[in-house]
Amino acid sequence: MKEVEVSAKTVDEAIQMALEQLGVDEDQVEVVVLRKGKSGVLGVGAEEARIKVRLLPQLQEKDDVAKVAMEILETLVKSMGIVAEIRATQASAGELPVTLNIEGDDLGILIGRRGQTLASLQYIVRLIVAEKLKMWVPINVDVVGYKKRRYESLRSLALRLAEQVKTRRRPITLEPMPADERRIIHLALSDHPDVSTQSMGEGEARKVAILLKKR
Amino acid sequence: MKELVEYIAKSIVSVPDDVKVTEEADGDIVVVKLEVAADDKGRVIGRQGRVAEAMRTLLRVMATKEGTRVRLEIV
């Protein structure tokens, strides 16, 4: 991990010097003040401020992550004999997680039953990226916005079913779902005043139940 | 199908030069054989077979597209 130590008259000045040395912005580093420094009286008893600046590991490689991940996914998709284009989107420039969206026609084949193919593709991409960059980074792979739409419909389904549980005063169990989808249900209802959620079952058959909160 | 397995395996093992992938027919099934260094076997299989399972899922998609069936053997 890259870090530098800098001394200057004031802490602010030292930070500026360190950032210049590293050629980065302040939000890409972690600053530790080692000594605040004193201005002294007429230069007598003055002490320099000393800081340590460390590059944040994820941000250090932020551009690389998107680029590396994109190349890997492109190679995978191509060697599967599928013609598609890949676009990387980030919450805001250079931020993680990176979402790679595969765009093209007839790509349902890449989603698979319950999104299984897509999950495998994402897993392999993460694995190879982790091997290349020597760290595990959050990368999402989507196919023509499938996951985004799926998550949105799961959220409204969760809210609708929660109302049913409330009025019928009986729990409802959803279809088996992969982990990421179960998470969406849990999150959607985490603040709900009347119901709680719980996962049950093992492996492929694991599913979420919406239960009435006990008073 | 060979290329896909070869790319994935070479990207995750510690001795990429020892990765050997062959493809042969067994009736109407395509058999993809993946050979890696002994120490790398665990990597291409993965915890609870997760990596192998993911590779099989992707291979199955390709096979379906080509109207055939596929089997991945790690030897």
PDB file of C-alpha atoms in Angstrom:
ATOM      1  CA  MET A   1       0.000   0.000   0.000  1.00  0.00           C
ATOM      2  CA  LYS A   2       1.347   3.368  -0.995  1.00  0.00           C
ATOM      3  CA  GLU A   3       1.807   6.025   1.650  1.00  0.00           C
ATOM      4  CA  VAL A   4       3.884   9.121   2.238  1.00  0.00           C
ATOM      5  CA  GLU A   5       4.847  11.186   5.241  1.00  0.00           C
ATOM      6  CA  VAL A   6       5.079  14.928   4.882  1.00  0.00           C
ATOM      7  CA  SER A   7       6.090  17.770   7.176  1.00  0.00           C
ATOM      8  CA  ALA A   8       5.053  21.396   6.703  1.00  0.00           C
ATOM      9  CA  LYS A   9       4.183  24.474   8.686  1.00  0.00           C
ATOM     10  CA  THR A  10       0.533  23.531   9.027  1.00  0.00           C
ATOM     11  CA  VAL A  11      -1.505  20.383   8.644  1.00  0.00           C
ATOM     12  CA  ASP A  12      -3.380  21.806   5.663  1.00  0.00           C
ATOM     13  CA  GLU A  13      -0.187  22.690   3.917  1.00  0.00           C
ATOM     14  CA  ALA A  14       1.222  19.232   4.533  1.00  0.00           C
ATOM     15  CA  ILE A  15      -1.895  17.585   3.102  1.00  0.00           C
ATOM     16  CA  GLN A  16      -1.670  19.712  -0.012  1.00  0.00           C
ATOM     17  CA  MET A  17       1.988  18.766  -0.465  1.00  0.00           C
ATOM     18  CA  ALA A  18       1.250  15.075  -0.028  1.00  0.00           C
ATOM     19  CA  LEU A  19      -1.613  15.155  -2.518  1.00  0.00           C
ATOM     20  CA  GLU A  20       0.611  16.855  -5.040  1.00  0.00           C
ATOM     21  CA  GLN A  21       3.299  14.272  -4.509  1.00  0.00           C
ATOM     22  CA  LEU A  22       0.850  11.437  -5.069  1.00  0.00           C
ATOM     23  CA  GLY A  23      -1.067  13.238  -7.774  1.00  0.00           C
ATOM     24  CA  VAL A  24      -4.477  12.442  -6.288  1.00  0.00           C
ATOM     25  CA  ASP A  25      -7.511  14.154  -4.759  1.00  0.00           C
ATOM     26  CA  GLU A  26      -8.253  14.326  -1.060  1.00  0.00           C
ATOM     27  CA  ASP A  27     -11.143  11.811  -1.293  1.00  0.00           C
ATOM     28  CA  GLN A  28      -8.781   9.131  -2.518  1.00  0.00           C
ATOM     29  CA  VAL A  29      -6.619   9.121   0.579  1.00  0.00           C
ATOM     30  CA  GLU A  30      -6.725   8.602   4.280  1.00  0.00           C
ATOM     31  CA  VAL A  31      -4.915  11.264   6.300  1.00  0.00           C
ATOM     32  CA  VAL A  32      -3.363  10.597   9.677  1.00  0.00           C
ATOM     33  CA  VAL A  33      -2.094  13.606  11.595  1.00  0.00           C
ATOM     34  CA  LEU A  34       1.082  12.565  13.373  1.00  0.00           C
ATOM     35  CA  ARG A  35       1.850  15.979  14.863  1.00  0.00           C
ATOM     36  CA  LYS A  36      -0.321  19.066  14.733  1.00  0.00           C
ATOM     37  CA  GLY A  37       2.527  21.560  14.762  1.00  0.00           C
ATOM     38  CA  LYS A  38       2.782  24.860  16.586  1.00  0.00           C
ATOM     39  CA  SER A  39       3.400  28.267  15.117  1.00  0.00           C
ATOM     40  CA  GLY A  40       5.337  29.479  18.175  1.00  0.00           C
ATOM     41  CA  VAL A  41       6.017  33.094  19.002  1.00  0.00           C
ATOM     42  CA  LEU A  42       8.054  34.919  16.395  1.00  0.00           C
ATOM     43  CA  GLY A  43       9.322  31.575  15.191  1.00  0.00           C
ATOM     44  CA  VAL A  44      10.478  30.540  18.644  1.00  0.00           C
ATOM     45  CA  GLY A  45       9.184  27.136  19.752  1.00  0.00           C
ATOM     46  CA  ALA A  46       7.627  26.501  16.379  1.00  0.00           C
ATOM     47  CA  GLU A  47       7.137  22.905  15.420  1.00  0.00           C
ATOM     48  CA  GLU A  48       6.313  21.532  12.004  1.00  0.00           C
ATOM     49  CA  ALA A  49       3.125  19.624  11.409  1.00  0.00           C
ATOM     50  CA  ARG A  50       3.626  16.063  10.261  1.00  0.00           C
ATOM     51  CA  ILE A  51       1.081  13.854   8.543  1.00  0.00           C
ATOM     52  CA  LYS A  52       0.872  10.497   6.932  1.00  0.00           C
ATOM     53  CA  VAL A  53      -1.191  10.065   3.788  1.00  0.00           C
ATOM     54  CA  ARG A  54      -2.216   6.651   2.597  1.00  0.00           C
ATOM     55  CA  LEU A  55      -3.835   5.860  -0.724  1.00  0.00           C
ATOM     56  CA  LEU A  56      -7.123   4.043  -0.203  1.00  0.00           C
ATOM     57  CA  PRO A  57      -6.698   0.608  -1.793  1.00  0.00           C
ATOM     58  CA  GLN A  58      -9.974   0.421  -3.699  1.00  0.00           C
ATOM     59  CA  LEU A  59      -9.805   3.892  -5.065  1.00  0.00           C
ATOM     60  CA  GLN A  60      -6.191   3.501  -5.968  1.00  0.00           C
ATOM     61  CA  GLU A  61      -7.214   1.002  -8.588  1.00  0.00           C
ATOM     62  CA  LYS A  62     -10.650   2.337  -9.369  1.00  0.00           C
ATOM     63  CA  ASP A  63     -10.139   2.844 -13.054  1.00  0.00           C
ATOM     64  CA  ASP A  64      -8.358  -0.463 -13.373  1.00  0.00           C
ATOM     65  CA  VAL A  65     -11.165  -2.400 -11.759  1.00  0.00           C
ATOM     66  CA  ALA A  66     -13.747  -1.330 -14.312  1.00  0.00           C
ATOM     67  CA  LYS A  67     -11.344  -1.811 -17.194  1.00  0.00           C
ATOM     68  CA  VAL A  68     -10.008  -5.172 -16.078  1.00  0.00           C
ATOM     69  CA  ALA A  69     -13.491  -6.486 -15.282  1.00  0.00           C
ATOM     70  CA  MET A  70     -14.824  -5.332 -18.613  1.00  0.00           C
ATOM     71  CA  GLU A  71     -12.063  -7.046 -20.562  1.00  0.00           C
ATOM     72  CA  ILE A  72     -12.662 -10.292 -18.683  1.00  0.00           C
ATOM     73  CA  LEU A  73     -16.389 -10.236 -19.288  1.00  0.00           C
ATOM     74  CA  GLU A  74     -15.849  -9.385 -22.946  1.00  0.00           C
ATOM     75  CA  THR A  75     -13.525 -12.360 -23.357  1.00  0.00           C
ATOM     76  CA  LEU A  76     -15.947 -14.696 -21.582  1.00  0.00           C
ATOM     77  CA  VAL A  77     -18.966 -13.637 -23.582  1.00  0.00           C
ATOM     78  CA  LYS A  78     -17.028 -13.785 -26.823  1.00  0.00           C
ATOM     79  CA  SER A  79     -15.647 -17.236 -26.164  1.00  0.00           C
ATOM     80  CA  MET A  80     -19.202 -18.357 -25.478  1.00  0.00           C
ATOM     81  CA  GLY A  81     -19.928 -17.367 -29.050  1.00  0.00           C
ATOM     82  CA  ILE A  82     -22.260 -14.552 -28.098  1.00  0.00           C
ATOM     83  CA  VAL A  83     -22.317 -11.205 -29.830  1.00  0.00           C
ATOM     84  CA  ALA A  84     -22.918  -8.425 -27.342  1.00  0.00           C
ATOM     85  CA  GLU A  85     -21.641  -5.107 -26.146  1.00  0.00           C
ATOM     86  CA  ILE A  86     -20.598  -4.384 -22.609  1.00  0.00           C
ATOM     87  CA  ARG A  87     -21.048  -1.080 -20.881  1.00  0.00           C
ATOM     88  CA  ALA A  88     -19.718  -0.250 -17.463  1.00  0.00           C
ATOM     89  CA  THR A  89     -21.787   1.955 -15.205  1.00  0.00           C
ATOM     90  CA  GLN A  90     -20.741   3.278 -11.855  1.00  0.00           C
ATOM     91  CA  ALA A  91     -22.789   5.044  -9.218  1.00  0.00           C
ATOM     92  CA  SER A  92     -20.581   8.012  -9.883  1.00  0.00           C
ATOM     93  CA  ALA A  93     -17.348   8.137 -11.823  1.00  0.00           C
ATOM     94  CA  GLY A  94     -14.770   5.791 -10.390  1.00  0.00           C
ATOM     95  CA  GLU A  95     -16.974   4.443  -7.636  1.00  0.00           C
ATOM     96  CA  LEU A  96     -17.561   0.886  -6.606  1.00  0.00           C
ATOM     97  CA  PRO A  97     -19.413  -1.324  -7.123  1.00  0.00           C
ATOM     98  CA  VAL A  98     -18.891  -1.420 -10.844  1.00  0.00           C
ATOM     99  CA  THR A  99     -21.885  -2.653 -12.778  1.00  0.00           C
ATOM    100  CA  LEU A 100     -21.256  -4.240 -16.145  1.00  0.00           C
ATOM    101  CA  ASN A 101     -24.300  -4.368 -18.351  1.00  0.00           C
ATOM    102  CA  ILE A 102     -24.287  -6.766 -21.294  1.00  0.00           C
ATOM    103  CA  GLU A 103     -26.302  -5.309 -24.139  1.00  0.00           C
ATOM    104  CA  GLY A 104     -27.533  -6.925 -27.328  1.00  0.00           C
ATOM    105  CA  ASP A 105     -30.347  -8.979 -28.862  1.00  0.00           C
ATOM    106  CA  ASP A 106     -31.617 -12.359 -27.686  1.00  0.00           C
ATOM    107  CA  LEU A 107     -29.544 -12.447 -24.535  1.00  0.00           C
ATOM    108  CA  GLY A 108     -32.122 -14.282 -22.429  1.00  0.00           C
ATOM    109  CA  ILE A 109     -29.787 -17.241 -22.765  1.00  0.00           C
ATOM    110  CA  LEU A 110     -27.278 -15.394 -20.564  1.00  0.00           C
ATOM    111  CA  ILE A 111     -29.823 -14.961 -17.780  1.00  0.00           C
ATOM    112  CA  GLY A 112     -30.970 -18.548 -17.452  1.00  0.00           C
ATOM    113  CA  ARG A 113     -33.470 -20.110 -15.102  1.00  0.00           C
ATOM    114  CA  ARG A 114     -33.836 -17.920 -12.006  1.00  0.00           C
ATOM    115  CA  GLY A 115     -30.854 -15.946 -13.248  1.00  0.00           C
ATOM    116  CA  GLN A 116     -28.524 -18.881 -12.719  1.00  0.00           C
ATOM    117  CA  THR A 117     -26.413 -18.301 -15.818  1.00  0.00           C
ATOM    118  CA  LEU A 118     -26.035 -14.654 -14.965  1.00  0.00           C
ATOM    119  CA  ALA A 119     -24.999 -15.580 -11.424  1.00  0.00           C
ATOM    120  CA  SER A 120     -22.340 -17.960 -12.765  1.00  0.00           C
ATOM    121  CA  LEU A 121     -21.035 -15.348 -15.156  1.00  0.00           C
ATOM    122  CA  GLN A 122     -20.790 -12.784 -12.372  1.00  0.00           C
ATOM    123  CA  TYR A 123     -19.063 -15.255 -10.087  1.00  0.00           C
ATOM    124  CA  ILE A 124     -16.427 -16.127 -12.700  1.00  0.00           C
ATOM    125  CA  VAL A 125     -15.791 -12.451 -13.465  1.00  0.00           C
ATOM    126  CA  ARG A 126     -15.317 -11.653  -9.760  1.00  0.00           C
ATOM    127  CA  LEU A 127     -13.045 -14.639  -9.367  1.00  0.00           C
ATOM    128  CA  ILE A 128     -10.756 -13.677 -12.241  1.00  0.00           C
ATOM    129  CA  VAL A 129     -10.705 -10.014 -11.215  1.00  0.00           C
ATOM    130  CA  ALA A 130      -9.783 -11.038  -7.667  1.00  0.00           C
ATOM    131  CA  GLU A 131      -6.975 -13.193  -9.020  1.00  0.00           C
ATOM    132  CA  LYS A 132      -5.668 -10.394 -11.244  1.00  0.00           C
ATOM    133  CA  LEU A 133      -5.882  -7.534  -8.757  1.00  0.00           C
ATOM    134  CA  LYS A 134      -5.220  -9.642  -5.677  1.00  0.00           C
ATOM    135  CA  MET A 135      -8.286  -8.322  -3.949  1.00  0.00           C
ATOM    136  CA  TRP A 136     -11.989  -9.059  -3.887  1.00  0.00           C
ATOM    137  CA  VAL A 137     -13.994  -6.241  -5.434  1.00  0.00           C
ATOM    138  CA  PRO A 138     -17.723  -5.860  -5.783  1.00  0.00           C
ATOM    139  CA  ILE A 139     -18.654  -6.245  -9.437  1.00  0.00           C
ATOM    140  CA  ASN A 140     -22.192  -6.673 -10.668  1.00  0.00           C
ATOM    141  CA  VAL A 141     -22.990  -8.210 -13.997  1.00  0.00           C
ATOM    142  CA  ASP A 142     -26.356  -7.551 -15.568  1.00  0.00           C
ATOM    143  CA  VAL A 143     -27.948  -8.417 -18.895  1.00  0.00           C
ATOM    144  CA  VAL A 144     -29.930  -5.619 -20.569  1.00  0.00           C
ATOM    145  CA  GLY A 145     -30.994  -4.324 -17.168  1.00  0.00           C
ATOM    146  CA  TYR A 146     -32.617  -7.631 -16.170  1.00  0.00           C
ATOM    147  CA  LYS A 147     -31.509  -7.497 -12.547  1.00  0.00           C
ATOM    148  CA  LYS A 148     -32.472  -3.891 -12.159  1.00  0.00           C
ATOM    149  CA  ARG A 149     -36.006  -4.606 -13.358  1.00  0.00           C
ATOM    150  CA  ARG A 150     -36.184  -7.815 -11.349  1.00  0.00           C
ATOM    151  CA  TYR A 151     -35.139  -6.030  -8.152  1.00  0.00           C
ATOM    152  CA  GLU A 152     -37.735  -3.338  -8.712  1.00  0.00           C
ATOM    153  CA  SER A 153     -40.524  -5.844  -9.229  1.00  0.00           C
ATOM    154  CA  LEU A 154     -39.383  -7.846  -6.195  1.00  0.00           C
ATOM    155  CA  ARG A 155     -39.546  -4.709  -4.089  1.00  0.00           C
ATOM    156  CA  SER A 156     -43.127  -3.964  -5.085  1.00  0.00           C
ATOM    157  CA  LEU A 157     -44.051  -7.642  -4.705  1.00  0.00           C
ATOM    158  CA  ALA A 158     -42.649  -7.610  -1.178  1.00  0.00           C
ATOM    159  CA  LEU A 159     -44.691  -4.561  -0.221  1.00  0.00           C
ATOM    160  CA  ARG A 160     -47.842  -5.998  -1.750  1.00  0.00           C
ATOM    161  CA  LEU A 161     -47.454  -9.327   0.030  1.00  0.00           C
ATOM    162  CA  ALA A 162     -46.684  -7.570   3.294  1.00  0.00           C
ATOM    163  CA  GLU A 163     -50.096  -5.893   3.065  1.00  0.00           C
ATOM    164  CA  GLN A 164     -51.724  -9.280   2.504  1.00  0.00           C
ATOM    165  CA  VAL A 165     -49.961 -10.753   5.490  1.00  0.00           C
ATOM    166  CA  LYS A 166     -51.174  -7.852   7.540  1.00  0.00           C
ATOM    167  CA  THR A 167     -54.833  -8.059   6.479  1.00  0.00           C
ATOM    168  CA  ARG A 168     -55.113 -11.847   6.449  1.00  0.00           C
ATOM    169  CA  ARG A 169     -53.023 -12.174   9.572  1.00  0.00           C
ATOM    170  CA  ARG A 170     -51.289 -15.166   8.055  1.00  0.00           C
ATOM    171  CA  PRO A 171     -47.675 -15.605   6.903  1.00  0.00           C
ATOM    172  CA  ILE A 172     -46.783 -15.907   3.210  1.00  0.00           C
ATOM    173  CA  THR A 173     -43.826 -17.833   1.824  1.00  0.00           C
ATOM    174  CA  LEU A 174     -42.282 -16.735  -1.460  1.00  0.00           C
ATOM    175  CA  GLU A 175     -40.851 -18.896  -4.251  1.00  0.00           C
ATOM    176  CA  PRO A 176     -37.278 -20.108  -3.791  1.00  0.00           C
ATOM    177  CA  MET A 177     -34.832 -17.373  -4.787  1.00  0.00           C
ATOM    178  CA  PRO A 178     -31.094 -16.827  -5.063  1.00  0.00           C
ATOM    179  CA  ALA A 179     -29.336 -14.977  -2.253  1.00  0.00           C
ATOM    180  CA  ASP A 180     -29.217 -11.553  -3.916  1.00  0.00           C
ATOM    181  CA  GLU A 181     -32.970 -11.618  -4.534  1.00  0.00           C
ATOM    182  CA  ARG A 182     -33.772 -12.740  -1.001  1.00  0.00           C
ATOM    183  CA  ARG A 183     -31.705  -9.842   0.207  1.00  0.00           C
ATOM    184  CA  ILE A 184     -33.870  -7.417  -1.758  1.00  0.00           C
ATOM    185  CA  ILE A 185     -36.993  -8.764  -0.027  1.00  0.00           C
ATOM    186  CA  HIS A 186     -35.387  -8.520   3.426  1.00  0.00           C
ATOM    187  CA  LEU A 187     -34.242  -4.955   2.739  1.00  0.00           C
ATOM    188  CA  ALA A 188     -37.569  -3.863   1.280  1.00  0.00           C
ATOM    189  CA  LEU A 189     -39.391  -4.910   4.440  1.00  0.00           C
ATOM    190  CA  SER A 190     -36.732  -4.189   7.035  1.00  0.00           C
ATOM    191  CA  ASP A 191     -38.506  -1.023   8.185  1.00  0.00           C
ATOM    192  CA  HIS A 192     -42.029  -2.341   7.807  1.00  0.00           C
ATOM    193  CA  PRO A 193     -44.059  -1.715  10.976  1.00  0.00           C
ATOM    194  CA  ASP A 194     -46.232  -4.855  10.803  1.00  0.00           C
ATOM    195  CA  VAL A 195     -44.195  -7.679   9.274  1.00  0.00           C
ATOM    196  CA  SER A 196     -40.786  -9.309   9.566  1.00  0.00           C
ATOM    197  CA  THR A 197     -38.943 -11.587   7.148  1.00  0.00           C
ATOM    198  CA  GLN A 198     -37.045 -14.808   7.536  1.00  0.00           C
ATOM    199  CA  SER A 199     -35.167 -17.110   5.156  1.00  0.00           C
ATOM    200  CA  MET A 200     -35.779 -20.820   5.387  1.00  0.00           C
ATOM    201  CA  GLY A 201     -34.799 -23.974   3.542  1.00  0.00           C
ATOM    202  CA  GLU A 202     -31.422 -24.996   2.192  1.00  0.00           C
ATOM    203  CA  GLY A 203     -29.460 -24.281  -0.980  1.00  0.00           C
ATOM    204  CA  GLU A 204     -31.511 -24.009  -4.167  1.00  0.00           C
ATOM    205  CA  ALA A 205     -34.740 -24.281  -2.207  1.00  0.00           C
ATOM    206  CA  ARG A 206     -34.014 -21.438   0.193  1.00  0.00           C
ATOM    207  CA  LYS A 207     -36.860 -18.956   0.324  1.00  0.00           C
ATOM    208  CA  VAL A 208     -38.163 -15.990   2.249  1.00  0.00           C
ATOM    209  CA  ALA A 209     -41.210 -16.022   4.500  1.00  0.00           C
ATOM    210  CA  ILE A 210     -43.053 -12.843   5.422  1.00  0.00           C
ATOM    211  CA  LEU A 211     -44.384 -13.105   8.961  1.00  0.00           C
ATOM    212  CA  LEU A 212     -46.678 -11.018  11.071  1.00  0.00           C
ATOM    213  CA  LYS A 213     -44.800  -9.131  13.734  1.00  0.00           C
ATOM    214  CA  LYS A 214     -45.781 -10.186  17.218  1.00  0.00           C
ATOM    215  CA  ARG A 215     -47.029  -7.417  19.436  1.00  0.00           C
TER     216      ARG A 215
ATOM    217  CA  MET B   1     -16.314 -24.713 -25.639  1.00  0.00           C
ATOM    218  CA  LYS B   2     -12.682 -25.545 -25.149  1.00  0.00           C
ATOM    219  CA  GLU B   3     -11.672 -21.883 -25.388  1.00  0.00           C
ATOM    220  CA  LEU B   4     -14.011 -20.816 -22.600  1.00  0.00           C
ATOM    221  CA  VAL B   5     -12.775 -23.432 -20.151  1.00  0.00           C
ATOM    222  CA  GLU B   6      -9.178 -22.746 -21.112  1.00  0.00           C
ATOM    223  CA  TYR B   7      -9.538 -19.019 -20.549  1.00  0.00           C
ATOM    224  CA  ILE B   8     -11.222 -19.400 -17.179  1.00  0.00           C
ATOM    225  CA  ALA B   9      -8.797 -22.065 -15.949  1.00  0.00           C
ATOM    226  CA  LYS B  10      -5.682 -20.190 -17.073  1.00  0.00           C
ATOM    227  CA  SER B  11      -6.922 -17.044 -15.355  1.00  0.00           C
ATOM    228  CA  ILE B  12      -7.371 -18.613 -11.950  1.00  0.00           C
ATOM    229  CA  VAL B  13      -4.626 -21.223 -11.546  1.00  0.00           C
ATOM    230  CA  SER B  14      -1.105 -20.604 -10.310  1.00  0.00           C
ATOM    231  CA  VAL B  15       0.522 -22.573 -13.141  1.00  0.00           C
ATOM    232  CA  PRO B  16      -1.290 -21.521 -16.332  1.00  0.00           C
ATOM    233  CA  ASP B  17       1.228 -23.383 -18.492  1.00  0.00           C
ATOM    234  CA  ASP B  18       0.014 -26.673 -17.063  1.00  0.00           C
ATOM    235  CA  VAL B  19      -3.568 -26.084 -18.139  1.00  0.00           C
ATOM    236  CA  LYS B  20      -4.585 -28.482 -20.869  1.00  0.00           C
ATOM    237  CA  VAL B  21      -8.079 -28.678 -22.304  1.00  0.00           C
ATOM    238  CA  THR B  22      -9.257 -31.229 -24.807  1.00  0.00           C
ATOM    239  CA  GLU B  23     -12.599 -31.731 -26.454  1.00  0.00           C
ATOM    240  CA  GLU B  24     -13.931 -35.039 -27.704  1.00  0.00           C
ATOM    241  CA  ALA B  25     -17.228 -36.580 -28.648  1.00  0.00           C
ATOM    242  CA  ASP B  26     -18.925 -39.312 -26.664  1.00  0.00           C
ATOM    243  CA  GLY B  27     -21.944 -40.189 -28.772  1.00  0.00           C
ATOM    244  CA  ASP B  28     -23.943 -36.972 -28.975  1.00  0.00           C
ATOM    245  CA  ILE B  29     -22.252 -35.491 -25.933  1.00  0.00           C
ATOM    246  CA  VAL B  30     -19.268 -33.182 -26.117  1.00  0.00           C
ATOM    247  CA  VAL B  31     -16.785 -34.082 -23.403  1.00  0.00           C
ATOM    248  CA  VAL B  32     -14.502 -31.262 -22.298  1.00  0.00           C
ATOM    249  CA  LYS B  33     -11.536 -32.515 -20.307  1.00  0.00           C
ATOM    250  CA  LEU B  34      -9.677 -30.054 -18.140  1.00  0.00           C
ATOM    251  CA  GLU B  35      -6.262 -30.919 -16.842  1.00  0.00           C
ATOM    252  CA  VAL B  36      -4.364 -28.693 -14.382  1.00  0.00           C
ATOM    253  CA  ALA B  37      -1.369 -28.954 -12.071  1.00  0.00           C
ATOM    254  CA  ALA B  38      -2.169 -31.082  -9.015  1.00  0.00           C
ATOM    255  CA  ASP B  39      -1.998 -28.071  -6.699  1.00  0.00           C
ATOM    256  CA  ASP B  40      -4.417 -26.141  -8.873  1.00  0.00           C
ATOM    257  CA  LYS B  41      -7.152 -28.726  -8.894  1.00  0.00           C
ATOM    258  CA  GLY B  42      -8.824 -27.182  -5.887  1.00  0.00           C
ATOM    259  CA  ARG B  43      -8.936 -23.819  -7.610  1.00  0.00           C
ATOM    260  CA  VAL B  44     -10.763 -24.971 -10.713  1.00  0.00           C
ATOM    261  CA  ILE B  45     -13.198 -26.960  -8.597  1.00  0.00           C
ATOM    262  CA  GLY B  46     -13.673 -24.301  -5.941  1.00  0.00           C
ATOM    263  CA  ARG B  47     -15.189 -24.423  -2.510  1.00  0.00           C
ATOM    264  CA  GLN B  48     -18.113 -26.852  -2.593  1.00  0.00           C
ATOM    265  CA  GLY B  49     -17.485 -27.198  -6.324  1.00  0.00           C
ATOM    266  CA  ARG B  50     -18.667 -23.685  -6.985  1.00  0.00           C
ATOM    267  CA  VAL B  51     -16.189 -22.840  -9.728  1.00  0.00           C
ATOM    268  CA  ALA B  52     -16.733 -26.111 -11.574  1.00  0.00           C
ATOM    269  CA  GLU B  53     -20.471 -25.623 -11.252  1.00  0.00           C
ATOM    270  CA  ALA B  54     -20.282 -22.127 -12.719  1.00  0.00           C
ATOM    271  CA  MET B  55     -18.192 -23.393 -15.643  1.00  0.00           C
ATOM    272  CA  ARG B  56     -20.710 -26.183 -16.244  1.00  0.00           C
ATOM    273  CA  THR B  57     -23.571 -23.690 -16.252  1.00  0.00           C
ATOM    274  CA  LEU B  58     -21.854 -21.581 -18.900  1.00  0.00           C
ATOM    275  CA  LEU B  59     -20.976 -24.660 -20.962  1.00  0.00           C
ATOM    276  CA  ARG B  60     -24.572 -25.827 -20.811  1.00  0.00           C
ATOM    277  CA  VAL B  61     -25.718 -22.514 -22.266  1.00  0.00           C
ATOM    278  CA  MET B  62     -23.312 -22.920 -25.165  1.00  0.00           C
ATOM    279  CA  ALA B  63     -24.371 -26.515 -25.744  1.00  0.00           C
ATOM    280  CA  THR B  64     -28.063 -25.577 -25.747  1.00  0.00           C
ATOM    281  CA  LYS B  65     -27.322 -22.903 -28.295  1.00  0.00           C
ATOM    282  CA  GLU B  66     -25.596 -25.439 -30.520  1.00  0.00           C
ATOM    283  CA  GLY B  67     -28.234 -28.090 -29.953  1.00  0.00           C
ATOM    284  CA  THR B  68     -25.912 -30.519 -28.223  1.00  0.00           C
ATOM    285  CA  ARG B  69     -24.979 -31.601 -24.715  1.00  0.00           C
ATOM    286  CA  VAL B  70     -21.758 -31.166 -22.832  1.00  0.00           C
ATOM    287  CA  ARG B  71     -19.911 -32.731 -19.939  1.00  0.00           C
ATOM    288  CA  LEU B  72     -16.991 -31.172 -18.123  1.00  0.00           C
ATOM    289  CA  GLU B  73     -14.460 -33.528 -16.627  1.00  0.00           C
ATOM    290  CA  ILE B  74     -11.688 -32.306 -14.374  1.00  0.00           C
ATOM    291  CA  VAL B  75      -8.848 -34.792 -14.483  1.00  0.00           C
TER     292      VAL B  75
END
